[in-house]
CSV table of C-alpha atoms (C1' of nucleotides) in Angstrom, one decimal:
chain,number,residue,atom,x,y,z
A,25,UNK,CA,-5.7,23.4,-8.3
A,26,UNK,CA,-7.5,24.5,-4.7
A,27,UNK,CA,-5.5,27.8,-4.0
A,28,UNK,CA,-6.8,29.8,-1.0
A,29,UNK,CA,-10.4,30.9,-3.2
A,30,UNK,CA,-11.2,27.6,-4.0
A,31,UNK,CA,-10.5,26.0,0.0
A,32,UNK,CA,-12.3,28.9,1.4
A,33,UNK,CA,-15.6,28.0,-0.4
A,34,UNK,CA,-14.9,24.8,0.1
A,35,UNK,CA,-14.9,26.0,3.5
A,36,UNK,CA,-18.1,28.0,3.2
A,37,UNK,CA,-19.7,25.2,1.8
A,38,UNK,CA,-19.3,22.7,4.0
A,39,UNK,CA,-20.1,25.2,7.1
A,40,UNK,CA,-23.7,24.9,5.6
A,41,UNK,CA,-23.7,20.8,5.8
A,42,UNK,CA,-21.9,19.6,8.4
A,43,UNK,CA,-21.5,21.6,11.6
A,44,UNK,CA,-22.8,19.9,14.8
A,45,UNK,CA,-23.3,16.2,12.7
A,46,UNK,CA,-21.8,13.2,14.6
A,47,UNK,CA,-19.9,11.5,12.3
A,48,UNK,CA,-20.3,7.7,12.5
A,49,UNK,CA,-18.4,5.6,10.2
A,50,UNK,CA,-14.8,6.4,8.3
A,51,UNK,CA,-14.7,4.0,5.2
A,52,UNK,CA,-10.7,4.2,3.9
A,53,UNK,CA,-10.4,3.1,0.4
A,54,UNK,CA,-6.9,4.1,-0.1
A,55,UNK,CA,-5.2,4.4,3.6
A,56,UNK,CA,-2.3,6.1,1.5
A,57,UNK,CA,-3.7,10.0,2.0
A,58,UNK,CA,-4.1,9.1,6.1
A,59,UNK,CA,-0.6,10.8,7.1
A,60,UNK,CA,-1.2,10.9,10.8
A,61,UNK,CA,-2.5,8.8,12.7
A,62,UNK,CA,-2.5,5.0,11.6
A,63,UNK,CA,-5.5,4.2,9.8
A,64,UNK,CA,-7.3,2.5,12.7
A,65,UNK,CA,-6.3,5.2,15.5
A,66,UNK,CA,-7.7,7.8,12.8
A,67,UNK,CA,-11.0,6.0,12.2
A,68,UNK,CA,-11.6,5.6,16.2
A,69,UNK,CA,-10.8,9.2,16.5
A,70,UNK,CA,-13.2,10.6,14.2
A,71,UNK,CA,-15.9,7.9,15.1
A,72,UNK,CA,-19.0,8.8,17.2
A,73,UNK,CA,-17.6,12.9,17.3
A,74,UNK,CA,-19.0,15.8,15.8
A,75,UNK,CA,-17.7,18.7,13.6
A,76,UNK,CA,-17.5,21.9,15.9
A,77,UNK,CA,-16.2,24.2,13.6
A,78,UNK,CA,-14.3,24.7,10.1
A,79,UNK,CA,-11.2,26.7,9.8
A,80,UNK,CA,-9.1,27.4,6.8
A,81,UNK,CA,-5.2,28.4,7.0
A,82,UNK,CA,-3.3,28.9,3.7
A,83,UNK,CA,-4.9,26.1,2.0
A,84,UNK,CA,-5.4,23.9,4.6
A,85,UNK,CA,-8.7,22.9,6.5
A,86,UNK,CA,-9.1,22.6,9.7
A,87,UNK,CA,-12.2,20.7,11.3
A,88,UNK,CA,-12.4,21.3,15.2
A,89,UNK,CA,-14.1,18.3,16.9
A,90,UNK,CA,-16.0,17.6,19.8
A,91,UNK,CA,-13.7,15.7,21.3
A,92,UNK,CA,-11.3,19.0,21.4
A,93,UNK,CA,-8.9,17.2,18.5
A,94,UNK,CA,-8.8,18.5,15.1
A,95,UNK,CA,-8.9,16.9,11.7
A,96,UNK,CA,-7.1,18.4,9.0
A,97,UNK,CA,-7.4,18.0,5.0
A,98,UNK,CA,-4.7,19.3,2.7
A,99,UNK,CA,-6.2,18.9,-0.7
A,100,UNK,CA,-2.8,19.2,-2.7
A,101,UNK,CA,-3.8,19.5,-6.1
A,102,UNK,CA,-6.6,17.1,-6.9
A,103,UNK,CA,-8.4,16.5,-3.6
A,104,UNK,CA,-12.0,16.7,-3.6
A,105,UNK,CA,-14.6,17.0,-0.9
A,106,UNK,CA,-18.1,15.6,-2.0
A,107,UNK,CA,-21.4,16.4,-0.4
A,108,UNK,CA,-23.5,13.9,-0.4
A,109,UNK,CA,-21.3,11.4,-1.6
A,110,UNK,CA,-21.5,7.8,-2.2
A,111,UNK,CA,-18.2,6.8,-1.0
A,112,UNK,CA,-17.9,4.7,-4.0
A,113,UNK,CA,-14.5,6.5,-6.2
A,114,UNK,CA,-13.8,8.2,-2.9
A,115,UNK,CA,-10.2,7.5,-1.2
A,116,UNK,CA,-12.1,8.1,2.3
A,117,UNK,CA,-15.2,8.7,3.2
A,118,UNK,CA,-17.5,9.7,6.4
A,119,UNK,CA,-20.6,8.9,7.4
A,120,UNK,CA,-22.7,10.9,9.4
A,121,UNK,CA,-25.4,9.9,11.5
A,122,UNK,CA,-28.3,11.1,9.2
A,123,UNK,CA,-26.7,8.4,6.5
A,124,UNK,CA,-25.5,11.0,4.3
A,125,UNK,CA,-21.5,10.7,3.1
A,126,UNK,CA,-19.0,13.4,2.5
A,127,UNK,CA,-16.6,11.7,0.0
A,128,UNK,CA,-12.5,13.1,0.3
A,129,UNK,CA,-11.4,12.2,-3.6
A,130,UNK,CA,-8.1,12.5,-4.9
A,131,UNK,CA,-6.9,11.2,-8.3
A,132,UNK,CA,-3.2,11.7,-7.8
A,133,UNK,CA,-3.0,10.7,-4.1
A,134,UNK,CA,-1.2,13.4,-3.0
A,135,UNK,CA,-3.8,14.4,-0.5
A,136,UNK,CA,-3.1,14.7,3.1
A,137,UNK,CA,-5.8,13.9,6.3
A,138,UNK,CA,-4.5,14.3,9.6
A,139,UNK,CA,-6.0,14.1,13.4
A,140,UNK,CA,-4.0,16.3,15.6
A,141,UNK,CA,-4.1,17.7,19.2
A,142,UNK,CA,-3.3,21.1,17.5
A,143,UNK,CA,-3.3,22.1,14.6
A,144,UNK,CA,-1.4,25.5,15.3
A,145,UNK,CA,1.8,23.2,16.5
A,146,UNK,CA,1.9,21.5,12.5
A,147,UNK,CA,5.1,22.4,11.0
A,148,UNK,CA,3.8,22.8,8.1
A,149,UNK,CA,1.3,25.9,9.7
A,150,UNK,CA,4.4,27.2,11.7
A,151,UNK,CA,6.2,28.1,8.9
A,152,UNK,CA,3.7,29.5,6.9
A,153,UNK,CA,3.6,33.3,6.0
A,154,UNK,CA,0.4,35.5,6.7
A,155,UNK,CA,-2.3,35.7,4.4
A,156,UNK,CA,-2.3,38.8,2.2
A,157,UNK,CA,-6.1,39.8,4.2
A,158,UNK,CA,-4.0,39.4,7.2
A,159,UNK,CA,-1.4,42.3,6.6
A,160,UNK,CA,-1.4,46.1,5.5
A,161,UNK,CA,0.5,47.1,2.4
A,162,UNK,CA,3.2,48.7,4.7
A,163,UNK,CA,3.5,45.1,5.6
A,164,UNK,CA,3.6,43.6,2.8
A,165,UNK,CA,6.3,46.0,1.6
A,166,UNK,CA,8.3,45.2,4.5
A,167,UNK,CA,7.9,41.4,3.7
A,168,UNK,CA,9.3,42.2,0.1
A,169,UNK,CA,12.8,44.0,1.4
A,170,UNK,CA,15.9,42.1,1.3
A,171,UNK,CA,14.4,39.6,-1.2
A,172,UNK,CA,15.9,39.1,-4.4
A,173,UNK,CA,13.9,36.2,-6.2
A,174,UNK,CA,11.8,36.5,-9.0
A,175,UNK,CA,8.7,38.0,-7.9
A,176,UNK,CA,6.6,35.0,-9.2
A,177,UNK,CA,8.3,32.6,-7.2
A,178,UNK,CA,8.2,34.3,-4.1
A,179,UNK,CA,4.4,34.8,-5.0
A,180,UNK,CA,3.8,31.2,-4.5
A,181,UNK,CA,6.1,30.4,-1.6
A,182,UNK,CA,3.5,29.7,1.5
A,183,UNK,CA,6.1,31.0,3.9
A,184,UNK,CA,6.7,34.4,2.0
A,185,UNK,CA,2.6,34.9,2.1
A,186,UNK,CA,0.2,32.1,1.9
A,187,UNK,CA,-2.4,30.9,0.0
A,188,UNK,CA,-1.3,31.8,-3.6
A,189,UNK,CA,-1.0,29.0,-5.8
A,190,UNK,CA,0.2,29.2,-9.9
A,191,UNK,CA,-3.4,30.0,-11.3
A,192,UNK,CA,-3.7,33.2,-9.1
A,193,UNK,CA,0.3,34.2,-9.3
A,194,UNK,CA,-0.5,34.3,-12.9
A,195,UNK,CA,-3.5,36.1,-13.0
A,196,UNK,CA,-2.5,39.1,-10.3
A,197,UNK,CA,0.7,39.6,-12.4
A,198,UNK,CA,-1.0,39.6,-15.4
A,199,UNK,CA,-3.4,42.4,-14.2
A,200,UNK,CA,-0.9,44.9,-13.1
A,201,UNK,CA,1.4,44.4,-16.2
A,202,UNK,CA,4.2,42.8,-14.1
A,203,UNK,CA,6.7,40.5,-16.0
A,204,UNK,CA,6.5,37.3,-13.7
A,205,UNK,CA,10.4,36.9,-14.1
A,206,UNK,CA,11.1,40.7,-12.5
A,207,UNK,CA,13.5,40.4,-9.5
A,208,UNK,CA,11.9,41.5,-6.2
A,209,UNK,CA,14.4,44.2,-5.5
A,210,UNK,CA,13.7,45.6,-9.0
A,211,UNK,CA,10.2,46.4,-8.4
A,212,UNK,CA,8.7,50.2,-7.4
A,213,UNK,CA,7.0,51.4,-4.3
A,214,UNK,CA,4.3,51.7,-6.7
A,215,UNK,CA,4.4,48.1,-8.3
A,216,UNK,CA,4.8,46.8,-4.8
A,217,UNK,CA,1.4,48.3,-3.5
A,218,UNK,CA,-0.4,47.8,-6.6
A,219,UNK,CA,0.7,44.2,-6.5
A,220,UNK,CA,-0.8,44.1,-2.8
A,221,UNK,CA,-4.1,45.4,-3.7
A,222,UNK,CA,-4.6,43.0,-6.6
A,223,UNK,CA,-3.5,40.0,-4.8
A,224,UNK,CA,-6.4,41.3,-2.5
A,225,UNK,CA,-8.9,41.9,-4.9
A,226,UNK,CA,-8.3,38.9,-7.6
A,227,UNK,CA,-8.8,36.8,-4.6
A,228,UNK,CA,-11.8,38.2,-2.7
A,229,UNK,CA,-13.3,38.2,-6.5
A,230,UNK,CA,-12.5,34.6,-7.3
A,231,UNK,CA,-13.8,33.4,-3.7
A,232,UNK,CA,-17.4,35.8,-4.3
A,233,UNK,CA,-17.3,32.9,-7.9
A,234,UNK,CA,-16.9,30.1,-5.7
A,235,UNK,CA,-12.9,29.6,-6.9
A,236,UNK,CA,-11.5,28.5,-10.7
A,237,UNK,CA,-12.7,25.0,-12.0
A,238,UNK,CA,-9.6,23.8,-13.7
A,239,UNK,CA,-8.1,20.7,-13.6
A,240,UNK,CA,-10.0,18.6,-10.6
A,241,UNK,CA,-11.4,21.3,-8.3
A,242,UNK,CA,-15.0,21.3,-7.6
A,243,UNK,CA,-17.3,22.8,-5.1
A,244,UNK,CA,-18.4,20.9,-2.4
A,245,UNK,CA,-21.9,19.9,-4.7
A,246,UNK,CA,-19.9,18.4,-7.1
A,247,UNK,CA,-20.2,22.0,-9.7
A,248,UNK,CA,-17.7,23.5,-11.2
A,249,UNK,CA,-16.5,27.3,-9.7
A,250,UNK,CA,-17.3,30.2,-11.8
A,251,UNK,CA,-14.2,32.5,-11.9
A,252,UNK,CA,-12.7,30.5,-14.9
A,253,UNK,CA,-14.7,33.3,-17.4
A,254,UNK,CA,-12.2,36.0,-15.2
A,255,UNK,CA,-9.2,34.1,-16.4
A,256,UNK,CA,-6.4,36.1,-18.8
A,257,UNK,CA,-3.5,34.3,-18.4
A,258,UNK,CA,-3.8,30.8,-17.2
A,259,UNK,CA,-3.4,28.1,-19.7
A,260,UNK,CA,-3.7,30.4,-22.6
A,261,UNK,CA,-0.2,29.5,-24.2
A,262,UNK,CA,-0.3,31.1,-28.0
A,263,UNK,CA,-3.4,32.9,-27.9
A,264,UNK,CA,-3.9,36.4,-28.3
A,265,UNK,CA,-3.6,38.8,-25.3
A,266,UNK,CA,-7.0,39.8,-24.1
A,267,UNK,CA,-5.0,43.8,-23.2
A,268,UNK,CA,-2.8,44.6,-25.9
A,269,UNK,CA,-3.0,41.4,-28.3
A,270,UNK,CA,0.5,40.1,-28.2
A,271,UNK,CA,0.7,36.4,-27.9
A,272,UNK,CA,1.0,34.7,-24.4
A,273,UNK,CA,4.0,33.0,-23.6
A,274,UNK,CA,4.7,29.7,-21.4
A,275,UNK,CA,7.8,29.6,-19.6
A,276,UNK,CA,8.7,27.9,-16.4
A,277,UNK,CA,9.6,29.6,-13.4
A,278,UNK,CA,10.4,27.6,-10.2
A,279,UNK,CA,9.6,24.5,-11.7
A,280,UNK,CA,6.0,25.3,-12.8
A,281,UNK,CA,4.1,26.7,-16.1
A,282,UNK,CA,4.2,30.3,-15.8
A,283,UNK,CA,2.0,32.5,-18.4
A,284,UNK,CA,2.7,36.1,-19.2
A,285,UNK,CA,2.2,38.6,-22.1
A,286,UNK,CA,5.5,39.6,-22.8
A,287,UNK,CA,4.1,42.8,-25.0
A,288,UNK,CA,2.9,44.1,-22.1
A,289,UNK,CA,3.8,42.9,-18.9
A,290,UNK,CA,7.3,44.8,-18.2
B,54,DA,C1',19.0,33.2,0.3
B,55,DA,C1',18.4,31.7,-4.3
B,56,DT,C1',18.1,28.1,-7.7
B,57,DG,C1',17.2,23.9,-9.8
B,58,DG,C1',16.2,19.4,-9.5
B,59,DG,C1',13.6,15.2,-8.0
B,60,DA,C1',10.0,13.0,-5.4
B,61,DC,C1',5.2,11.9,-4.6
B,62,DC,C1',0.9,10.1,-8.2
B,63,DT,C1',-2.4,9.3,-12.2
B,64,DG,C1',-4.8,10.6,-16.4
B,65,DC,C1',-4.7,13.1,-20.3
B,66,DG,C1',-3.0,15.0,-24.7
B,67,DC,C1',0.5,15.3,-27.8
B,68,DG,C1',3.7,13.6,-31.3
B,69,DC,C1',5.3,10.0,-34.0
C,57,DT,C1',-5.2,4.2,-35.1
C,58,DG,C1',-2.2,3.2,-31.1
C,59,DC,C1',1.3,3.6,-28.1
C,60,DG,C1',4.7,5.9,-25.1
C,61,DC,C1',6.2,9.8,-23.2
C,62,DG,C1',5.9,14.3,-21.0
C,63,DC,C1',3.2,17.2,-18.5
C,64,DA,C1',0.0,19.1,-14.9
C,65,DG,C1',1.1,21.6,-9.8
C,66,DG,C1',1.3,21.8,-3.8
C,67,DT,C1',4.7,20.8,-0.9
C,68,DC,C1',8.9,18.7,0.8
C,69,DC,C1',13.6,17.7,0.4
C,70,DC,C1',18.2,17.7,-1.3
C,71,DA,C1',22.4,19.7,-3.6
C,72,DT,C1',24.9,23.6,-5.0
DNA sequence: AATGGGACCTGCGCGC
DNA sequence: TGCGCGCAGGTCCCAT
């Protein structure tokens, strides 16, 4: 699932491809992912432009374009973005004017294009809470006061602090022994910052491997991301605890698969 | 504010 | 072997 690592090199990627090329054809196999505008006003409006420049917010990406309007792609959880593509299992496709095709794939359809006038003004981007390489850990333990939820779930809530998905909320929790079902208020000054700096470095490590290839998410060349061989946690129900070798447990936790060693997360 | 549920989708893996 | 069901998770939305 593209969690902020795996949209960032998706963003890095693409920064190497298609910045300054006109795009010149939109080919919509499935209109369905084409939330704003109509399918034809969002074909005119990327036709004959060029990519400016790439931005990435949470998990979204954000294309600026020459005409001053900006494309954005939420990737939910099995968008794709294909370079060169073929526009052939694509759901929409564009065509630059060198003939080469960047393919936007997604299995599920849950997928999300959009041409706005600003991006900033999206609902969706004015709720969102500030990414963890945007705040200091005094912040972040200011962000955690009042709050009462289990710290897992507030982990993954965009407008807590964005761009942690359920992969990573695993992982981080998992590396500083912290039972995913803790209540926030519960946890020490010491858990608190030690929770910051992993969210921090788990992250900046799993971007430096080009994200975590499991389910759908590939890199922009069609290759899978490296950080999977970092993974402790994740998908491991029933096997033996890499740390203290206890058994990892599944439970679910805000409707999603959570994974934890109880022996030693606390 | 917290919690839990369903909705959106499709393919895969499990159990019978 | 084959079929049907539950599950996967990012986000929104609703009820309590």
């Amino acid at each position: 699932m593209p969690e902020l690592p795996e949209v960032e090199t998706i963003k890095r990627e693409l920064e190497k491809t298609i910045i300054n090329k006109k795009i010149v054809d939109v080919i919509v196999n499935n209109p369905k992912v084409i939330k704003e505008p109509k399918k034809e006003k969002f074909i005119k409006e990327l036709k004959n432009v060029k990519i400016k420049k790439i931005i990435r917010k949470g998990k979204l990406l954000i294309f600026k374009l020459s005409s001053g309007r900006y494309w954005t792609v939420h990737l939910k959880m099995t968008g794709q973005l294909i370079w060169p593509g073929n526009a052939q299992k694509s759901r929409v496709s564009f065509k630059f004017f060198d003939g080469k095709i960047l393919d936007f794939n997604d299995l599920r359809l849950f997928g999300e294009l959009r041409i706005v006038d600003d991006w900033r003004k999206l609902k969706f981007i004015q709720e969102l809470g500030p990414e963890p390489f945007e705040i200091n850990t005094t912040q972040f333990k200011e962000l955690l006061k009042k709050r009462k939820t289990k710290i897992k779930v507030l982990l993954m809530d965009q407008k807590f602090i964005s761009g942690i998905g359920n992969l990573y909320a695993n992982e981080v929790l998992f590396k500083t022994k912290i039972d995913p079902r803790r209540q926030v208020n519960k946890l020490s000054d010491k858990e608190k910052e030690l929770l910051f700096k992993e969210i921090k470095n788990i992250l900046s490590k799993a971007i430096k491997y080009g994200g975590s290839s499991v389910d759908d998410y590939v890199r922009v060349s069609g290759n899978k991301g490296d950080y999977m061989k970092f993974i402790k946690v994740y998908d491991r129900k029933g096997e033996k605890c890499f740390r203290c070798k206890g058994t990892i447990k599944r439970i679910s936790l805000g409707g999603r698969g959570t994974y934890f060693c109880p022996k030693c997360q606390r």
